[in-house]
Coordinates of C-alpha atoms in Angstrom, one line a residue:
Chain A
M75 CA 19.7 6.2 -5.4
G76 CA 19.9 2.7 -3.8
R77 CA 17.4 0.0 -3.9
L78 CA 14.0 1.1 -2.6
E79 CA 12.3 -1.0 0.1
E80 CA 8.9 -2.5 -0.5
F81 CA 6.2 0.1 0.2
T82 CA 8.6 2.9 0.8
V83 CA 5.5 5.0 0.1
R84 CA 2.2 3.5 1.2
P85 CA -1.3 4.9 1.8
D86 CA -2.2 6.1 5.3
P87 CA -5.9 5.5 5.7
A88 CA -5.6 6.5 9.4
D89 CA -4.6 10.0 8.5
A90 CA -7.6 12.2 9.5
R91 CA -6.6 14.8 6.9
L92 CA -7.3 12.3 4.1
V93 CA -10.4 10.5 5.2
E94 CA -13.6 12.0 6.7
R95 CA -16.5 10.3 8.5
V96 CA -19.9 11.2 7.1
T97 CA -23.4 10.3 8.2
G98 CA -26.0 8.9 5.9
T99 CA -28.8 6.3 5.7
D100 CA -28.6 2.9 4.1
H101 CA -31.0 0.9 2.0
T102 CA -33.1 -0.1 5.0
A103 CA -33.4 3.6 6.1
A104 CA -31.0 2.9 9.0
A105 CA -28.6 5.6 10.1
I106 CA -25.0 4.8 9.3
V107 CA -21.6 6.4 9.4
T108 CA -19.1 5.8 6.6
S109 CA -15.7 6.9 5.5
V110 CA -15.1 9.0 2.4
P111 CA -11.9 10.5 0.9
V112 CA -11.2 14.2 1.2
E113 CA -11.0 16.3 -1.9
R114 CA -9.5 19.8 -1.8
P115 CA -8.1 22.4 -4.2
L116 CA -4.4 23.0 -4.6
T117 CA -3.2 25.8 -6.9
L118 CA 0.2 25.3 -8.5
F119 CA 2.6 28.1 -9.5
L120 CA 5.8 27.7 -11.5
N121 CA 7.9 30.7 -10.4
R122 CA 5.5 33.6 -10.8
Q123 CA 3.0 31.9 -13.1
E124 CA -0.2 30.3 -11.9
V125 CA -0.4 27.0 -13.8
V126 CA -3.4 25.1 -12.6
T127 CA -5.7 24.3 -9.7
M128 CA -5.9 20.6 -8.9
M129 CA -8.5 18.8 -6.9
T130 CA -6.5 16.4 -4.8
I131 CA -6.7 14.4 -1.6
G132 CA -3.8 16.6 -0.4
D133 CA -0.9 14.4 0.6
Y134 CA 2.5 14.8 -1.0
P135 CA 1.9 18.2 -2.5
E136 CA 5.5 18.7 -3.4
C137 CA 5.6 15.4 -5.4
L138 CA 2.3 16.3 -7.1
A139 CA 3.6 19.7 -8.1
V140 CA 7.0 18.5 -9.5
G141 CA 5.4 15.5 -11.1
Y142 CA 2.7 17.6 -12.8
L143 CA 5.2 20.0 -14.2
A144 CA 7.6 17.3 -15.3
N145 CA 4.8 15.3 -17.0
Q146 CA 3.6 18.5 -18.7
N147 CA 7.1 19.2 -20.0
M148 CA 7.2 22.5 -18.1
L149 CA 10.1 21.2 -16.0
R150 CA 13.0 20.0 -18.2
A151 CA 15.3 17.2 -17.2
D152 CA 18.1 19.6 -16.6
D153 CA 16.1 22.2 -14.7
A154 CA 17.4 23.0 -11.2
I155 CA 14.6 23.3 -8.6
T156 CA 15.7 25.9 -6.1
A157 CA 12.6 25.7 -3.8
I158 CA 9.2 24.1 -3.4
D159 CA 7.0 26.2 -1.1
Y160 CA 3.8 24.5 0.0
D161 CA 1.3 26.6 2.0
D162 CA -1.5 24.5 3.6
D163 CA -3.6 27.6 4.6
V164 CA -4.0 29.2 1.2
E165 CA -3.8 25.8 -0.6
T166 CA -0.9 26.7 -2.9
V167 CA 2.4 25.2 -3.9
V168 CA 5.1 27.1 -5.7
V169 CA 7.9 25.5 -7.6
R170 CA 10.9 27.7 -8.2
T171 CA 13.6 27.0 -10.7
E172 CA 16.9 28.6 -11.7
R173 CA 15.7 29.0 -15.3
R174 CA 13.1 31.7 -15.9
T175 CA 10.0 30.1 -17.2
D176 CA 7.0 31.4 -19.2
Y177 CA 4.3 29.0 -20.4
E178 CA 1.7 31.6 -21.2
S179 CA 1.1 30.3 -24.7
K180 CA 1.2 26.7 -23.6
L181 CA -1.4 27.3 -21.0
R182 CA -3.8 28.6 -23.6
K183 CA -4.0 25.2 -25.4
K184 CA -6.3 22.8 -23.7
T185 CA -7.1 19.2 -24.2
L186 CA -9.5 17.2 -22.1
T187 CA -8.3 13.6 -22.0
S188 CA -10.4 10.6 -21.4
G189 CA -9.2 9.4 -18.1
C190 CA -9.3 12.4 -15.8
A191 CA -8.1 15.2 -17.9
Q192 CA -4.9 17.3 -18.1
G193 CA -4.8 20.7 -19.4
T194 CA -2.1 20.5 -22.0
V195 CA -1.2 16.8 -22.3
F196 CA -1.1 16.6 -26.0
G197 CA 0.9 18.6 -28.5
D198 CA 4.4 18.8 -27.1
M199 CA 3.8 15.7 -24.9
M200 CA 3.5 13.8 -28.1
E201 CA 6.8 15.2 -29.3
R202 CA 8.5 13.8 -26.2
F203 CA 6.6 10.5 -26.5
E204 CA 8.1 10.0 -30.0
T205 CA 11.7 10.3 -28.8
V206 CA 11.5 7.9 -25.8
R207 CA 13.3 4.6 -26.2
L208 CA 12.0 2.1 -23.6
D209 CA 14.2 -0.4 -21.9
T210 CA 14.2 -3.5 -24.2
A211 CA 15.9 -5.7 -21.6
A212 CA 13.1 -5.3 -19.1
V213 CA 10.9 -8.4 -18.5
V214 CA 7.8 -9.2 -16.4
Q215 CA 7.2 -12.6 -15.0
T216 CA 3.6 -13.7 -14.7
S217 CA 4.2 -14.7 -11.1
W218 CA 5.1 -11.0 -10.5
I219 CA 1.8 -9.9 -11.9
Y220 CA -0.1 -12.1 -9.5
A221 CA 2.2 -11.2 -6.5
L222 CA 1.9 -7.5 -7.2
S223 CA -1.9 -7.6 -7.4
R224 CA -2.1 -9.6 -4.2
K225 CA 0.3 -7.3 -2.2
I226 CA -1.2 -4.1 -3.5
N227 CA -4.9 -5.1 -2.9
S228 CA -4.2 -6.5 0.6
Q229 CA -2.3 -3.4 1.6
P230 CA -4.4 -1.1 3.9
S231 CA -5.4 1.8 1.8
I232 CA -7.8 4.7 1.5
Y233 CA -9.5 2.7 -1.2
L234 CA -10.3 -0.1 1.1
E235 CA -11.3 2.3 3.9
A236 CA -13.3 4.9 1.9
G237 CA -13.5 4.0 -1.8
A238 CA -13.8 6.6 -4.5
I239 CA -10.1 6.9 -5.1
H240 CA -7.5 5.8 -7.6
G241 CA -4.2 4.1 -6.9
C242 CA -0.9 4.0 -8.8
V243 CA 2.1 1.9 -7.8
L244 CA 5.7 2.0 -9.0
C245 CA 7.0 -1.6 -8.8
E246 CA 10.2 -3.6 -9.4
A247 CA 9.9 -7.3 -10.1
D248 CA 7.4 -8.6 -7.5
R249 CA 7.9 -5.6 -5.1
P250 CA 5.6 -2.6 -4.9
L251 CA 7.8 0.4 -4.1
L252 CA 5.7 3.6 -4.2
Y253 CA 1.9 3.4 -3.7
M254 CA 0.2 6.7 -4.2
E255 CA -3.6 7.3 -4.0
D256 CA -5.6 10.3 -5.1
V257 CA -9.2 11.3 -5.9
G258 CA -7.8 12.3 -9.3
R259 CA -5.9 9.4 -11.0
H260 CA -3.8 11.9 -12.9
N261 CA -2.6 13.2 -9.5
A262 CA -1.6 9.7 -8.4
V263 CA 0.5 9.3 -11.5
D264 CA 2.0 12.7 -11.1
K265 CA 2.9 12.1 -7.4
I266 CA 4.9 9.1 -8.4
A267 CA 6.6 11.0 -11.2
G268 CA 7.4 13.8 -8.7
Y269 CA 8.8 11.3 -6.1
M270 CA 11.0 9.7 -8.7
R271 CA 12.4 13.0 -9.9
L272 CA 13.0 14.4 -6.4
N273 CA 14.6 11.1 -5.2
G274 CA 16.5 10.1 -8.4
V275 CA 14.5 6.9 -8.9
E276 CA 15.3 5.5 -12.4
P277 CA 12.5 4.2 -14.6
E278 CA 14.5 1.3 -16.3
G279 CA 13.2 -2.1 -15.4
K280 CA 10.3 -0.7 -13.4
I281 CA 6.6 -1.7 -13.7
F282 CA 3.7 0.8 -13.3
Y283 CA 0.5 -0.6 -11.8
T284 CA -2.7 1.4 -11.9
T285 CA -6.3 0.9 -11.0
G286 CA -7.4 3.2 -13.9
R287 CA -8.2 2.6 -17.5
L288 CA -5.5 2.3 -20.1
T289 CA -6.3 5.4 -22.2
S290 CA -4.1 7.4 -24.5
E291 CA -3.2 9.7 -21.6
M292 CA -2.1 6.9 -19.3
V293 CA 0.0 5.4 -22.0
I294 CA 1.6 8.7 -23.0
K295 CA 2.5 9.4 -19.4
C296 CA 4.0 6.0 -18.7
V297 CA 6.1 6.2 -21.9
S298 CA 7.2 9.8 -21.1
M299 CA 8.2 8.6 -17.6
G300 CA 10.4 6.0 -19.4
I301 CA 8.7 3.0 -17.7
P302 CA 8.5 0.0 -20.0
I303 CA 5.7 -2.0 -18.5
L304 CA 2.1 -0.8 -17.6
I305 CA -0.4 -3.0 -15.8
S306 CA -4.0 -2.2 -14.9
R307 CA -7.0 -3.9 -13.4
S308 CA -9.1 -1.9 -15.9
G309 CA -9.5 -2.1 -19.7
F310 CA -8.1 -0.5 -22.8
T311 CA -9.1 2.1 -25.3
A312 CA -8.2 1.6 -28.9
W313 CA -5.9 4.6 -29.0
G314 CA -4.2 3.5 -25.8
V315 CA -3.4 0.2 -27.4
A316 CA -2.2 1.8 -30.6
L317 CA 0.1 4.2 -28.8
A318 CA 1.6 1.4 -26.6
R319 CA 2.4 -0.6 -29.8
Q320 CA 4.0 2.5 -31.4
A321 CA 6.2 3.1 -28.3
G322 CA 7.0 -0.6 -27.6
L323 CA 5.4 -0.4 -24.2
T324 CA 4.2 -3.7 -22.6
L325 CA 0.5 -3.1 -21.9
I326 CA -1.3 -5.5 -19.6
G327 CA -5.0 -4.8 -18.8
R328 CA -8.0 -6.4 -17.2
A329 CA -5.7 -8.0 -14.6
K330 CA -8.0 -9.5 -12.1
G331 CA -7.7 -12.8 -10.3
R332 CA -5.9 -15.2 -12.6
R333 CA -6.8 -13.4 -15.8
F334 CA -5.1 -10.6 -17.7
I335 CA -4.7 -9.6 -21.3
T336 CA -1.5 -8.3 -23.0
A337 CA -2.4 -6.0 -25.8
S338 CA 1.1 -4.7 -26.6
G339 CA 4.7 -5.8 -26.0
P340 CA 4.2 -9.5 -25.2
E341 CA 7.9 -10.2 -25.8
R342 CA 8.7 -9.0 -22.3
I343 CA 6.4 -11.5 -20.6
I344 CA 7.8 -14.7 -19.1
Y345 CA 5.1 -17.2 -18.3
D346 CA 6.5 -18.7 -15.1
A347 CA 3.2 -19.1 -13.1
D348 CA 0.5 -21.7 -13.4
P349 CA -2.7 -19.7 -13.6
G350 CA -4.5 -22.8 -12.3
E351 CA -2.7 -22.4 -9.0
V352 CA -3.7 -18.8 -8.6
A353 CA -6.6 -18.7 -6.3
A354 CA -9.5 -16.4 -7.3
E355 CA -9.0 -13.2 -5.5
R356 CA -10.3 -13.3 -1.9
R357 CA -13.4 -11.1 -1.7
A358 CA -11.9 -9.3 1.3
V359 CA -9.2 -7.7 -0.8
Q360 CA -11.1 -7.3 -4.1
R361 CA -11.1 -3.7 -5.3
K362 CA -14.6 -2.5 -5.8
A363 CA -15.8 -4.7 -3.0
S364 CA -18.5 -3.2 -0.9
L365 CA -17.2 -1.0 1.9
A366 CA -18.2 -1.4 5.4
E367 CA -20.6 1.0 7.1
D368 CA -21.0 1.3 10.8
A369 CA -24.5 1.3 12.2
V370 CA -25.2 4.2 14.6
Chain B
M156 CA -41.5 18.4 -25.2
G157 CA -43.7 15.4 -24.6
R158 CA -43.0 12.4 -22.5
L159 CA -39.8 10.6 -23.6
E160 CA -39.9 6.9 -24.2
E161 CA -37.7 4.5 -22.3
F162 CA -34.2 4.4 -23.8
T163 CA -34.9 7.1 -26.3
V164 CA -31.1 7.3 -26.5
R165 CA -29.3 4.0 -25.9
P166 CA -25.8 2.7 -26.5
D167 CA -25.0 1.1 -29.9
P168 CA -22.3 -1.5 -29.2
A169 CA -22.7 -2.8 -32.8
D170 CA -21.5 0.5 -34.3
A171 CA -18.0 -0.2 -35.7
R172 CA -17.1 3.5 -35.4
L173 CA -17.3 3.1 -31.6
V174 CA -15.8 -0.3 -30.9
E175 CA -12.6 -1.8 -32.3
R176 CA -11.4 -5.4 -32.3
V177 CA -7.8 -5.7 -31.1
T178 CA -5.6 -8.8 -30.8
G179 CA -3.7 -9.8 -27.7
T180 CA -2.6 -12.7 -25.6
D181 CA -4.3 -13.9 -22.4
H182 CA -2.9 -15.1 -19.1
T183 CA -2.2 -18.6 -20.7
A184 CA -0.3 -17.1 -23.5
A185 CA -3.1 -17.9 -25.9
A186 CA -3.9 -15.5 -28.7
I187 CA -7.2 -13.7 -28.3
V188 CA -9.3 -11.0 -29.9
T189 CA -11.2 -8.6 -27.7
S190 CA -13.3 -5.4 -28.1
V191 CA -12.2 -2.0 -26.9
P192 CA -13.8 1.4 -27.2
V193 CA -12.5 3.9 -29.6
E194 CA -11.1 7.2 -28.3
R195 CA -10.6 10.1 -30.7
P196 CA -10.0 13.9 -30.4
L197 CA -12.8 16.4 -31.1
T198 CA -11.9 20.1 -31.1
L199 CA -14.7 22.4 -30.1
F200 CA -15.1 26.0 -31.4
L201 CA -17.6 28.5 -30.1
N202 CA -18.0 30.9 -33.0
R203 CA -14.5 31.9 -34.0
Q204 CA -12.8 30.8 -30.7
E205 CA -11.2 27.4 -30.2
V206 CA -12.4 26.3 -26.7
V207 CA -11.0 22.8 -26.0
T208 CA -10.0 19.5 -27.5
M209 CA -11.9 16.6 -26.0
M210 CA -11.0 12.9 -26.1
T211 CA -14.3 11.2 -26.8
I212 CA -15.8 8.0 -28.3
G213 CA -17.2 10.3 -30.9
D214 CA -21.0 9.7 -31.0
Y215 CA -23.4 12.6 -30.5
P216 CA -20.8 15.4 -31.2
E217 CA -23.5 18.1 -31.4
C218 CA -24.9 17.1 -28.0
L219 CA -21.4 17.0 -26.6
A220 CA -20.5 20.4 -27.9
V221 CA -23.7 22.1 -26.7
G222 CA -23.6 20.3 -23.4
Y223 CA -20.0 21.2 -22.7
L224 CA -20.6 24.9 -23.5
A225 CA -23.8 25.0 -21.4
N226 CA -22.1 23.2 -18.4
Q227 CA -19.2 25.7 -18.6
N228 CA -21.6 28.7 -18.6
M229 CA -20.3 29.7 -22.1
L230 CA -23.8 29.2 -23.5
R231 CA -26.5 31.2 -21.7
A232 CA -30.0 29.9 -21.2
D233 CA -31.3 32.6 -23.6
D234 CA -28.5 32.2 -26.2
A235 CA -29.9 31.3 -29.7
I236 CA -27.8 28.7 -31.4
T237 CA -27.8 29.5 -35.2
A238 CA -25.7 26.4 -36.3
I239 CA -23.8 23.4 -35.2
D240 CA -21.2 22.3 -37.8
Y241 CA -19.6 19.0 -37.2
D242 CA -16.8 17.9 -39.5
D243 CA -15.8 14.2 -39.1
D244 CA -12.7 14.5 -41.3
V245 CA -11.0 17.3 -39.4
E246 CA -12.5 16.3 -36.1
T247 CA -14.0 19.6 -35.2
V248 CA -17.4 20.9 -34.1
V249 CA -18.3 24.6 -34.3
V250 CA -21.3 26.0 -32.3
R251 CA -22.5 29.3 -33.7
T252 CA -24.6 31.7 -31.7
E253 CA -26.5 35.0 -32.4
R254 CA -24.6 36.6 -29.5
R255 CA -20.9 37.4 -30.2
T256 CA -18.9 35.5 -27.6
D257 CA -15.4 36.0 -26.2
Y258 CA -14.1 33.8 -23.4
E259 CA -10.4 34.5 -23.8
S260 CA -10.0 35.4 -20.1
K261 CA -12.2 32.5 -19.0
L262 CA -10.1 30.0 -21.0
R263 CA -7.0 31.1 -19.1
K264 CA -8.2 29.9 -15.8
K265 CA -7.9 26.1 -15.4
T266 CA -9.0 23.7 -12.7
L267 CA -8.4 20.0 -12.8
T268 CA -11.2 18.3 -11.1
S269 CA -11.1 14.9 -9.5
G270 CA -13.4 12.9 -11.7
C271 CA -12.1 13.5 -15.2
A272 CA -11.3 17.1 -15.3
Q273 CA -12.9 20.1 -16.9
G274 CA -10.9 23.2 -17.8
T275 CA -12.9 25.9 -16.0
V276 CA -15.5 24.1 -14.0
F277 CA -15.1 26.1 -10.8
G278 CA -15.2 29.9 -10.4
D279 CA -18.3 31.0 -12.2
M280 CA -19.8 27.5 -12.1
M281 CA -19.9 27.9 -8.4
E282 CA -21.8 31.2 -8.8
R283 CA -24.5 29.4 -10.8
F284 CA -24.5 26.5 -8.4
E285 CA -25.4 28.8 -5.6
T286 CA -28.4 30.3 -7.3
V287 CA -30.0 27.0 -8.3
R288 CA -33.2 25.9 -6.4
L289 CA -33.8 22.2 -6.9
D290 CA -37.3 20.7 -7.2
T291 CA -38.4 20.0 -3.6
A292 CA -41.5 18.0 -4.8
A293 CA -39.3 15.4 -6.5
V294 CA -39.2 12.0 -4.9
V295 CA -37.4 8.7 -5.5
Q296 CA -38.9 5.4 -4.6
T297 CA -36.4 2.7 -3.6
S298 CA -38.2 0.3 -6.0
W299 CA -37.2 2.8 -8.8
I300 CA -33.5 2.6 -7.7
Y301 CA -33.5 -1.2 -8.0
A302 CA -35.5 -1.1 -11.3
L303 CA -33.2 1.5 -12.9
S304 CA -30.0 -0.4 -11.9
R305 CA -31.5 -3.6 -13.3
K306 CA -32.7 -2.0 -16.6
I307 CA -29.5 0.0 -17.2
N308 CA -27.1 -2.9 -16.4
S309 CA -28.9 -5.4 -18.5
Q310 CA -29.2 -3.0 -21.5
P311 CA -26.6 -3.9 -24.3
S312 CA -23.9 -1.3 -24.0
I313 CA -20.3 -0.6 -25.1
Y314 CA -19.4 -1.2 -21.4
L315 CA -20.7 -4.7 -21.5
E316 CA -19.0 -5.2 -25.0
A317 CA -15.7 -3.5 -24.5
G318 CA -15.3 -2.1 -20.9
A319 CA -13.2 1.0 -20.2
I320 CA -16.1 3.4 -20.6
H321 CA -18.4 5.5 -18.4
G322 CA -22.2 5.7 -18.6
C323 CA -24.7 8.3 -17.6
V324 CA -28.4 8.0 -17.8
L325 CA -31.2 10.5 -17.4
C326 CA -34.2 8.8 -15.8
E327 CA -37.7 9.5 -14.7
A328 CA -39.3 7.4 -12.1
D329 CA -38.3 3.8 -13.0
R330 CA -37.7 4.6 -16.6
P331 CA -34.2 5.2 -18.1
L332 CA -34.7 7.8 -20.9
L333 CA -31.3 8.9 -22.2
Y334 CA -28.3 6.5 -21.8
M335 CA -25.0 8.0 -23.0
E336 CA -21.6 6.4 -22.8
D337 CA -18.1 7.9 -23.3
V338 CA -14.5 7.2 -22.6
G339 CA -14.6 10.5 -20.6
R340 CA -17.3 10.6 -18.0
H341 CA -17.5 14.4 -18.2
N342 CA -18.4 13.8 -21.9
A343 CA -21.2 11.4 -21.1
V344 CA -22.6 14.1 -18.7
D345 CA -22.2 16.8 -21.2
K346 CA -23.9 14.8 -24.0
I347 CA -27.0 14.4 -21.8
A348 CA -26.9 18.1 -21.0
G349 CA -26.7 18.9 -24.7
Y350 CA -29.5 16.5 -25.6
M351 CA -31.7 18.1 -23.0
R352 CA -31.0 21.6 -24.2
L353 CA -31.4 20.8 -27.9
N354 CA -34.7 18.9 -27.3
G355 CA -36.2 21.0 -24.5
V356 CA -36.1 18.2 -21.9
E357 CA -36.9 19.7 -18.4
P358 CA -34.8 18.6 -15.4
E359 CA -37.6 18.8 -12.8
G360 CA -38.5 15.4 -11.3
K361 CA -35.6 13.7 -13.1
I362 CA -33.0 11.3 -11.7
F363 CA -29.4 11.3 -12.9
Y364 CA -27.7 7.9 -12.8
T365 CA -23.9 7.6 -13.3
T366 CA -21.3 4.9 -13.1
G367 CA -18.7 7.4 -11.9
R368 CA -17.7 8.7 -8.5
L369 CA -19.7 11.4 -6.7
T370 CA -17.0 14.1 -6.6
S371 CA -17.4 17.9 -6.3
E372 CA -17.5 18.2 -10.1
M373 CA -20.3 15.6 -10.6
V374 CA -22.4 17.3 -7.9
I375 CA -21.8 20.8 -9.3
K376 CA -22.8 19.6 -12.8
C377 CA -26.0 17.8 -11.6
V378 CA -27.1 20.8 -9.6
S379 CA -26.3 23.2 -12.4
M380 CA -28.4 21.1 -14.7
G381 CA -31.3 21.4 -12.2
I382 CA -31.6 17.7 -11.6
P383 CA -32.7 17.0 -8.0
I384 CA -31.6 13.4 -7.5
L385 CA -28.1 11.8 -8.3
I386 CA -27.4 8.1 -8.1
S387 CA -24.2 6.2 -8.6
R388 CA -22.8 2.8 -8.3
S389 CA -19.5 4.4 -7.0
G390 CA -18.6 6.2 -3.8
F391 CA -18.4 9.7 -2.5
T392 CA -15.8 12.3 -1.8
A393 CA -16.2 14.5 1.3
W394 CA -16.6 17.7 -0.8
G395 CA -19.1 16.0 -3.1
V396 CA -21.3 15.2 0.0
A397 CA -20.8 18.7 1.4
L398 CA -21.9 20.4 -1.8
A399 CA -24.9 18.1 -2.2
R400 CA -26.1 19.1 1.3
Q401 CA -25.5 22.8 0.5
A402 CA -27.7 22.5 -2.6
G403 CA -30.3 20.2 -1.2
L404 CA -29.5 17.5 -3.8
T405 CA -30.5 13.9 -3.0
L406 CA -27.2 12.0 -3.3
I407 CA -27.3 8.2 -3.4
G408 CA -24.0 6.3 -3.8
R409 CA -22.6 2.8 -3.6
A410 CA -25.8 1.5 -5.2
K411 CA -25.1 -2.1 -6.0
G412 CA -27.4 -5.1 -5.6
R413 CA -29.7 -4.4 -2.7
R414 CA -27.4 -1.9 -1.0
F415 CA -27.1 1.9 -1.3
I416 CA -26.2 4.8 0.9
T417 CA -28.0 8.2 0.9
A418 CA -25.5 10.9 2.0
S419 CA -27.7 13.9 1.3
G420 CA -31.4 14.7 0.9
P421 CA -32.9 11.6 2.4
E422 CA -36.3 13.4 2.6
R423 CA -37.0 12.6 -1.0
I424 CA -36.7 8.9 -0.6
I425 CA -39.7 6.7 -0.3
Y426 CA -38.9 3.2 1.0
D427 CA -41.4 1.1 -0.9
A428 CA -39.2 -1.9 -1.7
D429 CA -38.3 -4.8 0.5
P430 CA -34.5 -5.1 0.1
G431 CA -34.8 -8.7 1.2
E432 CA -36.7 -9.4 -2.0
V433 CA -34.1 -7.8 -4.3
A434 CA -32.0 -10.6 -5.6
A435 CA -28.3 -10.0 -5.6
E436 CA -27.4 -8.7 -9.1
R437 CA -26.9 -11.4 -11.6
R438 CA -23.3 -11.8 -12.5
A439 CA -24.1 -11.6 -16.2
V440 CA -25.2 -8.0 -15.9
Q441 CA -22.8 -6.8 -13.2
R442 CA -20.8 -3.8 -14.1
K443 CA -17.1 -4.5 -13.8
A444 CA -17.7 -8.1 -14.7
S445 CA -15.0 -9.8 -16.7
L446 CA -15.4 -9.2 -20.4
A447 CA -15.4 -12.1 -22.8
E448 CA -12.5 -12.7 -25.1
D449 CA -12.6 -14.8 -28.2
A450 CA -9.9 -17.3 -28.7
V451 CA -8.3 -17.2 -32.2

């Protein structure tokens, strides 16, 4: 497909299906009202087989379904999707394919991963991981890292409105393209994977930005999606770093204000920004900043 | 058992099995060395049945195993544990019980929850949830909330050393008793549940402190463990709040510095502290503070 516009997908904190107002009391015993993200179940079927029930904020169910199946290797690159039936009332989404599928044995093997678990992420996901060759021509300019952080953190979002949510953003150079949020970080990743698959977005030259930790699961997914550069505000696990080095992924963590650390793939980084000129993040757009409550 | 001492269990950031040193480059292209938490697989068996593979930092495998099984309702309150065999080499832990167990059908039903998923957390966990009667005599003084935050965040921890890890703490009044950390938050919760079960620690009058979000899963687990008060530095999901109200759990979120919000069960709170006297948290002990890197 053609060039995507900046924030082709962006959060919609004004959507009343995604954010609820709840009452409470604050530290002075005053009554307040505050916003919190919605969390609801969505049960995924692949053809006739129930695969999993996900706790999700509920937007982009088709992307979530397709991205989950793709990232779990249950949907092959050459699989033709014949229908995606989402039913809001019974909270189900059914993906139908030309190929007859049966993952009974796969569904019996479970691995809980560190950063918001997936049922079956290891095993054959590692097989795919080992075959991926990431784009060696891709680069990331340090000015892009600062520009992306600034644009993403100042974009109105459910995070800024209600907290308690993860965000993932597919980017190209200094342009955020697809910004998905979800109460489960794995869901935010899968929604981007699903959008890419359904819209033919190529991974080469792209940058994946996430608010979550750089664990083994996050690295495996990014590599499996074919994206050569992964940036997070959060830190690393040792296995996340080891897997990134094995795959030749550029792994940048603890990216806050002017600081960041590259733990893998530094050869893709072009130092074109003067960190001294990068202002400390404005408090107003800091992630993890206190949320506003309204007195009642 | 008798009264537990403060920090009977505490993190051990000096343990080289838990924290690794990795090299990298910083935002100025300077070479650095930094600490990151370890993440390794641990496969859990209940008698002859393989239950799940967990990604964990790897300390307290016996507590993790027993707590996981208890929180998944695979270990009944009256089950006699005859052995717990942990094998570091092959990364397995086997819990053996007098009762013959078979959870084949249960293991086929999977739900991914929002805050670091569990395989089978819903379904029969909700049945147990609905039968729990939480301690109505329990209270929490606001001075305890401030004291607990201060003590927990100034305690040396893997978080302060290496980041990218969750912490959970079982507390009583203003005393942190059991402080567990793990790369998976669900593991930190389960390790506390396992310690409580293996050492006969009662939940009545206790307070559960976590760094993670107050999602449906976290609320269900806390209620199932019989703990009447749940405090987090992070925010709420709508369903987390709804479930806390249904169960009569006191749910306190966004507890940072002098601020916090009570979204459920305010009747247990005693406002004995003057928030004006609570100093803003010192930066040195703030969670999510930047970690130190050593130049090389």
